[in-house]
Amino acid sequence: MIAHTYYDEDPRVRREAEALVAAGRPVHVIGLRRPGDERAGVLEGVYVRRIDVQRHQGAGVGTYLREYLAFLVRSGWAAARAHRRERFGLVQVHTVPDFLVFAALPLRMAGVPVLLDLHEAMPDFFRARFVGAANPITHRLLLLQERVSVGLATAAVTVNEAVEDRLVARGIPHDKLSIIRNSPSTSRFDPAGRPRRAFAADGTVRLVYTGALTPIYELDVLLEAMALVVERRTDLRLHLDVYGRGDSEQALRARAEELGLADAVAFHGRIPLADVPAVIAAADVGLAPTRLDGYTGLTLSTKVYEYAAMRK
C-alpha cells in the first residue's frame, strides 16, 4: 500500500491493511514519517516503511503540491525497490491526491495490478478546502487528473454511493468502481471491552470529539451552542473533550475562552488510534459536527461509524 498519511493514525488504511493480514496476506505500507518516527517497523502485523516527508496541515496550495510530489517520487522509488525483493501481487494506492497512483506506474508497467482507493472526491475536496485558489481552470485540471488517475489503475474503490455516483457522472466506468465504507474495526471499537458509563453518571453530560480540527468541521458552531446551553440551562453541566489536531486549533481555543468555556472544554491533542475507543467509552455523546458544502455532502465521517460502534 502507498498512502500519503501517518499510517498509525489513519483508521481506513489501517483497517484495510490489518484485514488483509488477518486473512493471511503479507502487507507492506509506505507512508509519511514524523520527526522521531522509526523509518520502518511492524504494527499489528503490517510492515510499515516511512518516507521522510511530513504533512503541512493548513498550508497553501503550493506547499501541498510540493509535498505531494515529493512523496510521489520517494514512495514510487521505495515501492519499486521493495518489489525487486518482495514481488508484490498488488499495489493499493490511497488518496488524496489521486495522482499519487503514478507512484505505482513502474509496477503497473511490470504487470502488477493497481487498486486506487479514493478516500475523497478530490475536485470537490479542493474546492471546499482551498476556496481562494478554486476557479474553473483548476477545477477542470482536477477533473482531468481524476480521470487519468482512475484510468491508470486496474480498478478503484471509494467510500460510499454518493462519491461513486459523482465519479460515474464524470465519466468513470461504473464497472471499474466498488465501495468499501469507512467502517471501524469491531475488535478495536468493541463496547463490551469497556466499562459501561451510565448517562451523566457524575452529574455532567460528557461530550467527545475525535478528529481533525479544520474548518470543514463546525467545532466553532458547537462551542457557540454549548455557550447557549450553559447560559440557558444553569441546572445542566456540560463538558467537551476534544482529541485531534489541525490548523483551526488555536482559533478554537481562543473562541472557547471568549465564550467563557475554558473550564468546560479540554483540548487534548492527537492520541493514538488504539486509545480512541477508551475516550469514546468515557463520554455520553460522540459528536461529528460537519459544515455542509459541495464536498461534505458526499461524505460520512469515520467518526460517526466509530461512535455508533461504541453505542454513543
PDB file of C-alpha atoms in Angstrom:
ATOM      1  CA  MET A   1       0.000   0.000   0.000  1.00  0.00           C
ATOM      2  CA  ILE A   2       1.099   3.561  -0.737  1.00  0.00           C
ATOM      3  CA  ALA A   3      -0.614   6.220   1.367  1.00  0.00           C
ATOM      4  CA  HIS A   4       0.154   9.905   1.932  1.00  0.00           C
ATOM      5  CA  THR A   5      -0.677   9.600   5.618  1.00  0.00           C
ATOM      6  CA  TYR A   6       0.772   8.807   9.024  1.00  0.00           C
ATOM      7  CA  TYR A   7      -0.164   5.152   8.974  1.00  0.00           C
ATOM      8  CA  ASP A   8      -0.655   4.662  12.712  1.00  0.00           C
ATOM      9  CA  GLU A   9      -3.382   7.331  12.894  1.00  0.00           C
ATOM     10  CA  ASP A  10      -5.294   6.615   9.668  1.00  0.00           C
ATOM     11  CA  PRO A  11      -8.245   4.333  10.515  1.00  0.00           C
ATOM     12  CA  ARG A  12      -9.211   3.445   6.932  1.00  0.00           C
ATOM     13  CA  VAL A  13      -5.723   2.473   5.795  1.00  0.00           C
ATOM     14  CA  ARG A  14      -5.096   0.523   8.999  1.00  0.00           C
ATOM     15  CA  ARG A  15      -8.458  -1.240   8.834  1.00  0.00           C
ATOM     16  CA  GLU A  16      -7.803  -2.466   5.304  1.00  0.00           C
ATOM     17  CA  ALA A  17      -4.178  -3.447   5.949  1.00  0.00           C
ATOM     18  CA  GLU A  18      -4.995  -5.304   9.166  1.00  0.00           C
ATOM     19  CA  ALA A  19      -7.924  -7.098   7.500  1.00  0.00           C
ATOM     20  CA  LEU A  20      -5.568  -8.382   4.808  1.00  0.00           C
ATOM     21  CA  VAL A  21      -3.059  -9.557   7.419  1.00  0.00           C
ATOM     22  CA  ALA A  22      -5.857 -11.331   9.305  1.00  0.00           C
ATOM     23  CA  ALA A  23      -6.711 -13.111   6.043  1.00  0.00           C
ATOM     24  CA  GLY A  24      -3.133 -14.352   5.766  1.00  0.00           C
ATOM     25  CA  ARG A  25      -1.827 -11.776   3.278  1.00  0.00           C
ATOM     26  CA  PRO A  26       1.519 -10.069   3.939  1.00  0.00           C
ATOM     27  CA  VAL A  27       1.147  -6.277   3.693  1.00  0.00           C
ATOM     28  CA  HIS A  28       3.764  -3.552   3.230  1.00  0.00           C
ATOM     29  CA  VAL A  29       2.692   0.066   3.712  1.00  0.00           C
ATOM     30  CA  ILE A  30       4.666   3.094   2.527  1.00  0.00           C
ATOM     31  CA  GLY A  31       3.594   6.271   4.341  1.00  0.00           C
ATOM     32  CA  LEU A  32       4.735   9.574   5.845  1.00  0.00           C
ATOM     33  CA  ARG A  33       7.307   9.891   8.626  1.00  0.00           C
ATOM     34  CA  ARG A  34       7.082  12.305  11.549  1.00  0.00           C
ATOM     35  CA  PRO A  35      10.208  13.506  13.356  1.00  0.00           C
ATOM     36  CA  GLY A  36      11.148  10.776  15.807  1.00  0.00           C
ATOM     37  CA  ASP A  37       9.292   8.002  13.983  1.00  0.00           C
ATOM     38  CA  GLU A  38      11.177   4.833  13.109  1.00  0.00           C
ATOM     39  CA  ARG A  39      12.000   4.530   9.428  1.00  0.00           C
ATOM     40  CA  ALA A  40      10.497   1.063   9.357  1.00  0.00           C
ATOM     41  CA  GLY A  41       8.734  -1.304  11.710  1.00  0.00           C
ATOM     42  CA  VAL A  42       5.838  -3.699  12.200  1.00  0.00           C
ATOM     43  CA  LEU A  43       2.485  -2.585  13.633  1.00  0.00           C
ATOM     44  CA  GLU A  44      -0.265  -5.179  14.211  1.00  0.00           C
ATOM     45  CA  GLY A  45       1.396  -7.486  11.700  1.00  0.00           C
ATOM     46  CA  VAL A  46       1.753  -4.811   8.991  1.00  0.00           C
ATOM     47  CA  TYR A  47       5.234  -3.821   7.798  1.00  0.00           C
ATOM     48  CA  VAL A  48       5.399  -0.016   7.643  1.00  0.00           C
ATOM     49  CA  ARG A  49       8.063   1.873   5.679  1.00  0.00           C
ATOM     50  CA  ARG A  50       8.086   5.598   6.447  1.00  0.00           C
ATOM     51  CA  ILE A  51       9.303   8.168   3.922  1.00  0.00           C
ATOM     52  CA  ASP A  52      10.969  11.407   5.071  1.00  0.00           C
ATOM     53  CA  VAL A  53       8.083  13.634   4.001  1.00  0.00           C
ATOM     54  CA  GLN A  54       5.891  15.405   6.552  1.00  0.00           C
ATOM     55  CA  ARG A  55       2.376  16.778   6.327  1.00  0.00           C
ATOM     56  CA  HIS A  56       1.995  20.577   6.325  1.00  0.00           C
ATOM     57  CA  GLN A  57      -1.550  20.839   7.604  1.00  0.00           C
ATOM     58  CA  GLY A  58      -3.138  24.222   6.930  1.00  0.00           C
ATOM     59  CA  ALA A  59      -0.512  25.244   4.359  1.00  0.00           C
ATOM     60  CA  GLY A  60      -1.146  26.804   0.959  1.00  0.00           C
ATOM     61  CA  VAL A  61      -1.697  25.047  -2.346  1.00  0.00           C
ATOM     62  CA  GLY A  62       1.942  25.389  -3.433  1.00  0.00           C
ATOM     63  CA  THR A  63       3.248  23.780  -0.255  1.00  0.00           C
ATOM     64  CA  TYR A  64       0.790  20.901  -0.554  1.00  0.00           C
ATOM     65  CA  LEU A  65       1.715  20.344  -4.200  1.00  0.00           C
ATOM     66  CA  ARG A  66       5.436  20.179  -3.364  1.00  0.00           C
ATOM     67  CA  GLU A  67       4.668  17.800  -0.506  1.00  0.00           C
ATOM     68  CA  TYR A  68       2.540  15.544  -2.718  1.00  0.00           C
ATOM     69  CA  LEU A  69       5.140  15.443  -5.493  1.00  0.00           C
ATOM     70  CA  ALA A  70       7.983  14.726  -3.054  1.00  0.00           C
ATOM     71  CA  PHE A  71       6.053  11.824  -1.573  1.00  0.00           C
ATOM     72  CA  LEU A  72       5.035  10.540  -5.009  1.00  0.00           C
ATOM     73  CA  VAL A  73       8.641  10.353  -6.199  1.00  0.00           C
ATOM     74  CA  ARG A  74      10.073   8.907  -2.993  1.00  0.00           C
ATOM     75  CA  SER A  75       7.298   6.400  -2.378  1.00  0.00           C
ATOM     76  CA  GLY A  76       7.419   5.273  -6.005  1.00  0.00           C
ATOM     77  CA  TRP A  77      11.156   4.676  -5.738  1.00  0.00           C
ATOM     78  CA  ALA A  78      10.714   2.808  -2.442  1.00  0.00           C
ATOM     79  CA  ALA A  79       7.939   0.636  -3.901  1.00  0.00           C
ATOM     80  CA  ALA A  80       9.981  -0.229  -6.992  1.00  0.00           C
ATOM     81  CA  ARG A  81      12.989  -1.216  -4.883  1.00  0.00           C
ATOM     82  CA  ALA A  82      10.871  -3.279  -2.492  1.00  0.00           C
ATOM     83  CA  HIS A  83       9.179  -5.047  -5.416  1.00  0.00           C
ATOM     84  CA  ARG A  84      12.522  -6.485  -6.509  1.00  0.00           C
ATOM     85  CA  ARG A  85      12.703  -8.324  -3.184  1.00  0.00           C
ATOM     86  CA  GLU A  86       9.061  -8.991  -2.367  1.00  0.00           C
ATOM     87  CA  ARG A  87       7.439  -9.469  -5.798  1.00  0.00           C
ATOM     88  CA  PHE A  88       4.183  -7.778  -4.839  1.00  0.00           C
ATOM     89  CA  GLY A  89       0.942  -9.239  -6.149  1.00  0.00           C
ATOM     90  CA  LEU A  90      -0.990  -5.958  -5.894  1.00  0.00           C
ATOM     91  CA  VAL A  91      -0.339  -2.280  -5.220  1.00  0.00           C
ATOM     92  CA  GLN A  92      -3.089  -0.332  -3.458  1.00  0.00           C
ATOM     93  CA  VAL A  93      -2.740   3.457  -3.602  1.00  0.00           C
ATOM     94  CA  HIS A  94      -4.722   5.578  -1.132  1.00  0.00           C
ATOM     95  CA  THR A  95      -5.731   9.128  -1.981  1.00  0.00           C
ATOM     96  CA  VAL A  96      -5.549  12.104  -1.688  1.00  0.00           C
ATOM     97  CA  PRO A  97      -4.035  13.061  -4.055  1.00  0.00           C
ATOM     98  CA  ASP A  98      -5.495  10.965  -6.856  1.00  0.00           C
ATOM     99  CA  PHE A  99      -2.338  11.365  -8.933  1.00  0.00           C
ATOM    100  CA  LEU A 100      -0.355   9.517  -6.267  1.00  0.00           C
ATOM    101  CA  VAL A 101      -1.297   6.483  -8.373  1.00  0.00           C
ATOM    102  CA  PHE A 102       1.650   7.441 -10.602  1.00  0.00           C
ATOM    103  CA  ALA A 103       3.946   6.233  -7.799  1.00  0.00           C
ATOM    104  CA  ALA A 104       2.791   2.746  -8.803  1.00  0.00           C
ATOM    105  CA  LEU A 105       3.445   3.277 -12.522  1.00  0.00           C
ATOM    106  CA  PRO A 106       6.711   1.249 -12.630  1.00  0.00           C
ATOM    107  CA  LEU A 107       4.969  -1.721 -11.017  1.00  0.00           C
ATOM    108  CA  ARG A 108       1.924  -1.290 -13.256  1.00  0.00           C
ATOM    109  CA  MET A 109       4.236  -1.451 -16.277  1.00  0.00           C
ATOM    110  CA  ALA A 110       5.735  -4.622 -14.806  1.00  0.00           C
ATOM    111  CA  GLY A 111       2.296  -6.240 -14.813  1.00  0.00           C
ATOM    112  CA  VAL A 112       1.331  -5.706 -11.162  1.00  0.00           C
ATOM    113  CA  PRO A 113      -2.381  -4.801 -10.736  1.00  0.00           C
ATOM    114  CA  VAL A 114      -3.022  -1.381  -9.162  1.00  0.00           C
ATOM    115  CA  LEU A 115      -6.034  -0.624  -6.953  1.00  0.00           C
ATOM    116  CA  LEU A 116      -6.820   3.066  -6.408  1.00  0.00           C
ATOM    117  CA  ASP A 117      -8.602   3.747  -3.102  1.00  0.00           C
ATOM    118  CA  LEU A 118     -10.413   7.073  -3.495  1.00  0.00           C
ATOM    119  CA  HIS A 119     -10.931   8.366   0.042  1.00  0.00           C
ATOM    120  CA  GLU A 120     -12.362  11.648  -1.273  1.00  0.00           C
ATOM    121  CA  ALA A 121     -13.815  13.209  -4.411  1.00  0.00           C
ATOM    122  CA  MET A 122     -10.678  15.292  -4.901  1.00  0.00           C
ATOM    123  CA  PRO A 123     -12.070  18.076  -7.141  1.00  0.00           C
ATOM    124  CA  ASP A 124     -14.852  18.745  -4.615  1.00  0.00           C
ATOM    125  CA  PHE A 125     -12.433  18.457  -1.693  1.00  0.00           C
ATOM    126  CA  PHE A 126     -10.102  21.044  -3.265  1.00  0.00           C
ATOM    127  CA  ARG A 127     -12.940  23.479  -3.959  1.00  0.00           C
ATOM    128  CA  ALA A 128     -14.072  23.333  -0.316  1.00  0.00           C
ATOM    129  CA  ARG A 129     -10.611  23.320   1.274  1.00  0.00           C
ATOM    130  CA  PHE A 130      -8.901  25.970  -0.879  1.00  0.00           C
ATOM    131  CA  VAL A 131     -11.639  28.492  -1.576  1.00  0.00           C
ATOM    132  CA  GLY A 132      -9.222  31.219  -2.652  1.00  0.00           C
ATOM    133  CA  ALA A 133      -7.489  29.006  -5.211  1.00  0.00           C
ATOM    134  CA  ALA A 134     -10.615  27.380  -6.632  1.00  0.00           C
ATOM    135  CA  ASN A 135     -11.536  28.538 -10.138  1.00  0.00           C
ATOM    136  CA  PRO A 136     -12.852  26.935 -13.352  1.00  0.00           C
ATOM    137  CA  ILE A 137      -9.353  26.216 -14.675  1.00  0.00           C
ATOM    138  CA  THR A 138      -8.114  24.406 -11.557  1.00  0.00           C
ATOM    139  CA  HIS A 139     -11.411  22.522 -11.352  1.00  0.00           C
ATOM    140  CA  ARG A 140     -11.032  21.249 -14.923  1.00  0.00           C
ATOM    141  CA  LEU A 141      -7.426  20.249 -14.209  1.00  0.00           C
ATOM    142  CA  LEU A 142      -8.533  18.352 -11.115  1.00  0.00           C
ATOM    143  CA  LEU A 143     -11.255  16.580 -13.079  1.00  0.00           C
ATOM    144  CA  LEU A 144      -8.657  15.623 -15.690  1.00  0.00           C
ATOM    145  CA  GLN A 145      -6.213  14.222 -13.118  1.00  0.00           C
ATOM    146  CA  GLU A 146      -9.094  12.280 -11.538  1.00  0.00           C
ATOM    147  CA  ARG A 147      -9.997  10.606 -14.846  1.00  0.00           C
ATOM    148  CA  VAL A 148      -6.370   9.912 -15.771  1.00  0.00           C
ATOM    149  CA  SER A 149      -5.591   8.517 -12.309  1.00  0.00           C
ATOM    150  CA  VAL A 150      -8.553   6.135 -12.307  1.00  0.00           C
ATOM    151  CA  GLY A 151      -7.710   5.215 -15.888  1.00  0.00           C
ATOM    152  CA  LEU A 152      -4.183   4.203 -14.885  1.00  0.00           C
ATOM    153  CA  ALA A 153      -5.473   1.906 -12.133  1.00  0.00           C
ATOM    154  CA  THR A 154      -6.682  -1.622 -12.771  1.00  0.00           C
ATOM    155  CA  ALA A 155      -9.683  -0.972 -10.529  1.00  0.00           C
ATOM    156  CA  ALA A 156     -10.838   1.611  -7.993  1.00  0.00           C
ATOM    157  CA  VAL A 157     -12.763   1.666  -4.736  1.00  0.00           C
ATOM    158  CA  THR A 158     -14.403   4.545  -2.943  1.00  0.00           C
ATOM    159  CA  VAL A 159     -16.214   5.190   0.324  1.00  0.00           C
ATOM    160  CA  ASN A 160     -19.933   5.426  -0.486  1.00  0.00           C
ATOM    161  CA  GLU A 161     -22.597   5.588  -3.184  1.00  0.00           C
ATOM    162  CA  ALA A 162     -22.616   9.401  -3.285  1.00  0.00           C
ATOM    163  CA  VAL A 163     -18.966   9.558  -4.334  1.00  0.00           C
ATOM    164  CA  GLU A 164     -19.422   6.607  -6.688  1.00  0.00           C
ATOM    165  CA  ASP A 165     -22.363   8.335  -8.391  1.00  0.00           C
ATOM    166  CA  ARG A 166     -20.345  11.545  -8.736  1.00  0.00           C
ATOM    167  CA  LEU A 167     -17.465   9.640 -10.348  1.00  0.00           C
ATOM    168  CA  VAL A 168     -19.782   7.841 -12.765  1.00  0.00           C
ATOM    169  CA  ALA A 169     -21.392  11.171 -13.713  1.00  0.00           C
ATOM    170  CA  ARG A 170     -17.911  12.418 -14.591  1.00  0.00           C
ATOM    171  CA  GLY A 171     -17.322   9.560 -16.991  1.00  0.00           C
ATOM    172  CA  ILE A 172     -15.667   6.891 -14.822  1.00  0.00           C
ATOM    173  CA  PRO A 173     -16.946   3.427 -15.875  1.00  0.00           C
ATOM    174  CA  HIS A 174     -19.258   2.040 -13.195  1.00  0.00           C
ATOM    175  CA  ASP A 175     -17.866  -1.473 -13.564  1.00  0.00           C
ATOM    176  CA  LYS A 176     -14.429  -0.198 -12.565  1.00  0.00           C
ATOM    177  CA  LEU A 177     -15.685   1.015  -9.168  1.00  0.00           C
ATOM    178  CA  SER A 178     -16.503  -0.747  -5.897  1.00  0.00           C
ATOM    179  CA  ILE A 179     -17.394   0.563  -2.441  1.00  0.00           C
ATOM    180  CA  ILE A 180     -15.585  -0.069   0.833  1.00  0.00           C
ATOM    181  CA  ARG A 181     -17.115   2.023   3.603  1.00  0.00           C
ATOM    182  CA  ASN A 182     -15.187   3.731   6.378  1.00  0.00           C
ATOM    183  CA  SER A 183     -16.273   1.108   8.883  1.00  0.00           C
ATOM    184  CA  PRO A 184     -14.222   0.760  12.071  1.00  0.00           C
ATOM    185  CA  SER A 185     -12.558  -2.384  13.326  1.00  0.00           C
ATOM    186  CA  THR A 186     -15.153  -4.065  15.537  1.00  0.00           C
ATOM    187  CA  SER A 187     -12.400  -5.767  17.503  1.00  0.00           C
ATOM    188  CA  ARG A 188     -10.862  -2.376  18.342  1.00  0.00           C
ATOM    189  CA  PHE A 189     -14.136  -0.457  18.759  1.00  0.00           C
ATOM    190  CA  ASP A 190     -15.868  -3.024  20.968  1.00  0.00           C
ATOM    191  CA  PRO A 191     -18.103  -1.612  23.727  1.00  0.00           C
ATOM    192  CA  ALA A 192     -18.114  -4.968  25.507  1.00  0.00           C
ATOM    193  CA  GLY A 193     -14.450  -4.487  26.307  1.00  0.00           C
ATOM    194  CA  ARG A 194     -15.011  -1.127  28.052  1.00  0.00           C
ATOM    195  CA  PRO A 195     -16.777  -0.190  31.298  1.00  0.00           C
ATOM    196  CA  ARG A 196     -20.361   0.881  30.606  1.00  0.00           C
ATOM    197  CA  ARG A 197     -20.956   4.503  31.649  1.00  0.00           C
ATOM    198  CA  ALA A 198     -24.441   5.455  32.780  1.00  0.00           C
ATOM    199  CA  PHE A 199     -25.617   8.665  31.112  1.00  0.00           C
ATOM    200  CA  ALA A 200     -24.327  11.694  33.042  1.00  0.00           C
ATOM    201  CA  ALA A 201     -23.252   9.325  35.804  1.00  0.00           C
ATOM    202  CA  ASP A 202     -21.207  12.001  37.567  1.00  0.00           C
ATOM    203  CA  GLY A 203     -23.779  14.747  37.075  1.00  0.00           C
ATOM    204  CA  THR A 204     -22.074  16.035  33.910  1.00  0.00           C
ATOM    205  CA  VAL A 205     -23.058  15.356  30.312  1.00  0.00           C
ATOM    206  CA  ARG A 206     -19.730  14.462  28.748  1.00  0.00           C
ATOM    207  CA  LEU A 207     -19.301  15.172  25.047  1.00  0.00           C
ATOM    208  CA  VAL A 208     -16.403  13.963  22.930  1.00  0.00           C
ATOM    209  CA  TYR A 209     -14.978  14.877  19.522  1.00  0.00           C
ATOM    210  CA  THR A 210     -12.197  12.818  17.951  1.00  0.00           C
ATOM    211  CA  GLY A 211     -10.764  14.010  14.668  1.00  0.00           C
ATOM    212  CA  ALA A 212      -9.231  16.825  12.664  1.00  0.00           C
ATOM    213  CA  LEU A 213      -9.528  20.422  13.846  1.00  0.00           C
ATOM    214  CA  THR A 214     -10.152  22.052  10.478  1.00  0.00           C
ATOM    215  CA  PRO A 215     -12.768  24.456   9.055  1.00  0.00           C
ATOM    216  CA  ILE A 216     -14.631  21.517   7.489  1.00  0.00           C
ATOM    217  CA  TYR A 217     -15.878  20.566  10.953  1.00  0.00           C
ATOM    218  CA  GLU A 218     -18.198  23.011  12.724  1.00  0.00           C
ATOM    219  CA  LEU A 219     -16.495  22.980  16.086  1.00  0.00           C
ATOM    220  CA  ASP A 220     -16.897  26.763  16.237  1.00  0.00           C
ATOM    221  CA  VAL A 221     -20.675  26.329  15.963  1.00  0.00           C
ATOM    222  CA  LEU A 222     -20.532  23.571  18.578  1.00  0.00           C
ATOM    223  CA  LEU A 223     -18.784  25.913  21.024  1.00  0.00           C
ATOM    224  CA  GLU A 224     -21.405  28.608  20.450  1.00  0.00           C
ATOM    225  CA  ALA A 225     -24.171  26.051  21.042  1.00  0.00           C
ATOM    226  CA  MET A 226     -22.515  24.942  24.269  1.00  0.00           C
ATOM    227  CA  ALA A 227     -22.327  28.547  25.459  1.00  0.00           C
ATOM    228  CA  LEU A 228     -26.071  28.962  24.841  1.00  0.00           C
ATOM    229  CA  VAL A 229     -26.884  25.781  26.761  1.00  0.00           C
ATOM    230  CA  VAL A 230     -24.664  26.815  29.672  1.00  0.00           C
ATOM    231  CA  GLU A 231     -26.380  30.226  29.755  1.00  0.00           C
ATOM    232  CA  ARG A 232     -29.952  28.966  29.499  1.00  0.00           C
ATOM    233  CA  ARG A 233     -29.721  25.707  31.449  1.00  0.00           C
ATOM    234  CA  THR A 234     -27.885  26.546  34.650  1.00  0.00           C
ATOM    235  CA  ASP A 235     -29.013  23.194  36.056  1.00  0.00           C
ATOM    236  CA  LEU A 236     -27.140  21.270  33.339  1.00  0.00           C
ATOM    237  CA  ARG A 237     -23.390  20.709  33.364  1.00  0.00           C
ATOM    238  CA  LEU A 238     -21.606  20.065  30.075  1.00  0.00           C
ATOM    239  CA  HIS A 239     -18.020  19.090  29.364  1.00  0.00           C
ATOM    240  CA  LEU A 240     -16.434  18.649  25.937  1.00  0.00           C
ATOM    241  CA  ASP A 241     -13.220  16.682  25.357  1.00  0.00           C
ATOM    242  CA  VAL A 242     -11.544  17.347  22.002  1.00  0.00           C
ATOM    243  CA  TYR A 243      -8.966  14.884  20.686  1.00  0.00           C
ATOM    244  CA  GLY A 244      -7.162  15.832  17.491  1.00  0.00           C
ATOM    245  CA  ARG A 245      -5.044  18.447  15.802  1.00  0.00           C
ATOM    246  CA  GLY A 246      -5.343  20.842  12.886  1.00  0.00           C
ATOM    247  CA  ASP A 247      -4.954  24.396  11.686  1.00  0.00           C
ATOM    248  CA  SER A 248      -8.130  25.569  13.500  1.00  0.00           C
ATOM    249  CA  GLU A 249      -6.908  24.563  16.961  1.00  0.00           C
ATOM    250  CA  GLN A 250      -5.628  27.945  18.146  1.00  0.00           C
ATOM    251  CA  ALA A 251      -8.731  29.761  16.909  1.00  0.00           C
ATOM    252  CA  LEU A 252     -10.956  27.203  18.646  1.00  0.00           C
ATOM    253  CA  ARG A 253      -9.045  27.534  21.910  1.00  0.00           C
ATOM    254  CA  ALA A 254      -9.401  31.306  21.737  1.00  0.00           C
ATOM    255  CA  ARG A 255     -13.114  31.045  20.937  1.00  0.00           C
ATOM    256  CA  ALA A 256     -13.713  28.754  23.915  1.00  0.00           C
ATOM    257  CA  GLU A 257     -12.043  31.359  26.146  1.00  0.00           C
ATOM    258  CA  GLU A 258     -14.140  34.185  24.658  1.00  0.00           C
ATOM    259  CA  LEU A 259     -17.334  32.238  25.305  1.00  0.00           C
ATOM    260  CA  GLY A 260     -16.404  31.533  28.922  1.00  0.00           C
ATOM    261  CA  LEU A 261     -15.967  27.811  28.299  1.00  0.00           C
ATOM    262  CA  ALA A 262     -12.377  27.462  29.481  1.00  0.00           C
ATOM    263  CA  ASP A 263     -13.421  25.062  32.252  1.00  0.00           C
ATOM    264  CA  ALA A 264     -15.954  23.202  30.107  1.00  0.00           C
ATOM    265  CA  VAL A 265     -13.763  22.389  27.080  1.00  0.00           C
ATOM    266  CA  ALA A 266     -10.469  20.473  27.117  1.00  0.00           C
ATOM    267  CA  PHE A 267      -8.163  20.158  24.101  1.00  0.00           C
ATOM    268  CA  HIS A 268      -6.020  17.039  24.429  1.00  0.00           C
ATOM    269  CA  GLY A 269      -4.199  16.965  21.088  1.00  0.00           C
ATOM    270  CA  ARG A 270      -3.760  13.876  18.955  1.00  0.00           C
ATOM    271  CA  ILE A 271      -3.939  10.453  20.593  1.00  0.00           C
ATOM    272  CA  PRO A 272      -3.082   7.036  19.118  1.00  0.00           C
ATOM    273  CA  LEU A 273      -5.892   5.212  17.328  1.00  0.00           C
ATOM    274  CA  ALA A 274      -5.666   2.441  19.932  1.00  0.00           C
ATOM    275  CA  ASP A 275      -6.699   4.954  22.634  1.00  0.00           C
ATOM    276  CA  VAL A 276      -9.721   6.363  20.793  1.00  0.00           C
ATOM    277  CA  PRO A 277     -12.233   3.664  21.897  1.00  0.00           C
ATOM    278  CA  ALA A 278     -11.492   4.370  25.558  1.00  0.00           C
ATOM    279  CA  VAL A 279     -12.134   8.117  25.308  1.00  0.00           C
ATOM    280  CA  ILE A 280     -15.375   7.475  23.404  1.00  0.00           C
ATOM    281  CA  ALA A 281     -16.481   4.948  26.036  1.00  0.00           C
ATOM    282  CA  ALA A 282     -15.856   7.535  28.771  1.00  0.00           C
ATOM    283  CA  ALA A 283     -18.266  10.007  27.126  1.00  0.00           C
ATOM    284  CA  ASP A 284     -22.047  10.228  26.954  1.00  0.00           C
ATOM    285  CA  VAL A 285     -22.341  11.582  23.413  1.00  0.00           C
ATOM    286  CA  GLY A 286     -19.971  11.473  20.437  1.00  0.00           C
ATOM    287  CA  LEU A 287     -20.069  14.491  18.126  1.00  0.00           C
ATOM    288  CA  ALA A 288     -19.214  14.899  14.441  1.00  0.00           C
ATOM    289  CA  PRO A 289     -20.318  18.451  13.505  1.00  0.00           C
ATOM    290  CA  THR A 290     -19.788  18.957   9.774  1.00  0.00           C
ATOM    291  CA  ARG A 291     -20.123  22.132   7.717  1.00  0.00           C
ATOM    292  CA  LEU A 292     -22.405  21.361   4.774  1.00  0.00           C
ATOM    293  CA  ASP A 293     -20.995  22.188   1.342  1.00  0.00           C
ATOM    294  CA  GLY A 294     -20.482  20.535  -2.031  1.00  0.00           C
ATOM    295  CA  TYR A 295     -17.741  18.335  -0.590  1.00  0.00           C
ATOM    296  CA  THR A 296     -19.115  17.294   2.799  1.00  0.00           C
ATOM    297  CA  GLY A 297     -22.453  16.466   1.182  1.00  0.00           C
ATOM    298  CA  LEU A 298     -20.639  13.492  -0.360  1.00  0.00           C
ATOM    299  CA  THR A 299     -19.036  12.254   2.850  1.00  0.00           C
ATOM    300  CA  LEU A 300     -19.869  10.429   6.050  1.00  0.00           C
ATOM    301  CA  SER A 301     -17.188  10.800   8.680  1.00  0.00           C
ATOM    302  CA  THR A 302     -15.415   7.748  10.073  1.00  0.00           C
ATOM    303  CA  LYS A 303     -16.173   9.251  13.485  1.00  0.00           C
ATOM    304  CA  VAL A 304     -19.876   8.534  13.015  1.00  0.00           C
ATOM    305  CA  TYR A 305     -19.184   4.829  12.498  1.00  0.00           C
ATOM    306  CA  GLU A 306     -16.812   4.740  15.480  1.00  0.00           C
ATOM    307  CA  TYR A 307     -19.319   6.425  17.798  1.00  0.00           C
ATOM    308  CA  ALA A 308     -22.054   4.064  16.611  1.00  0.00           C
ATOM    309  CA  ALA A 309     -19.841   1.028  17.187  1.00  0.00           C
ATOM    310  CA  MET A 310     -19.256   2.240  20.765  1.00  0.00           C
ATOM    311  CA  ARG A 311     -23.020   2.943  21.164  1.00  0.00           C
ATOM    312  CA  LYS A 312     -22.571   6.679  21.551  1.00  0.00           C
TER     313      LYS A 312
END
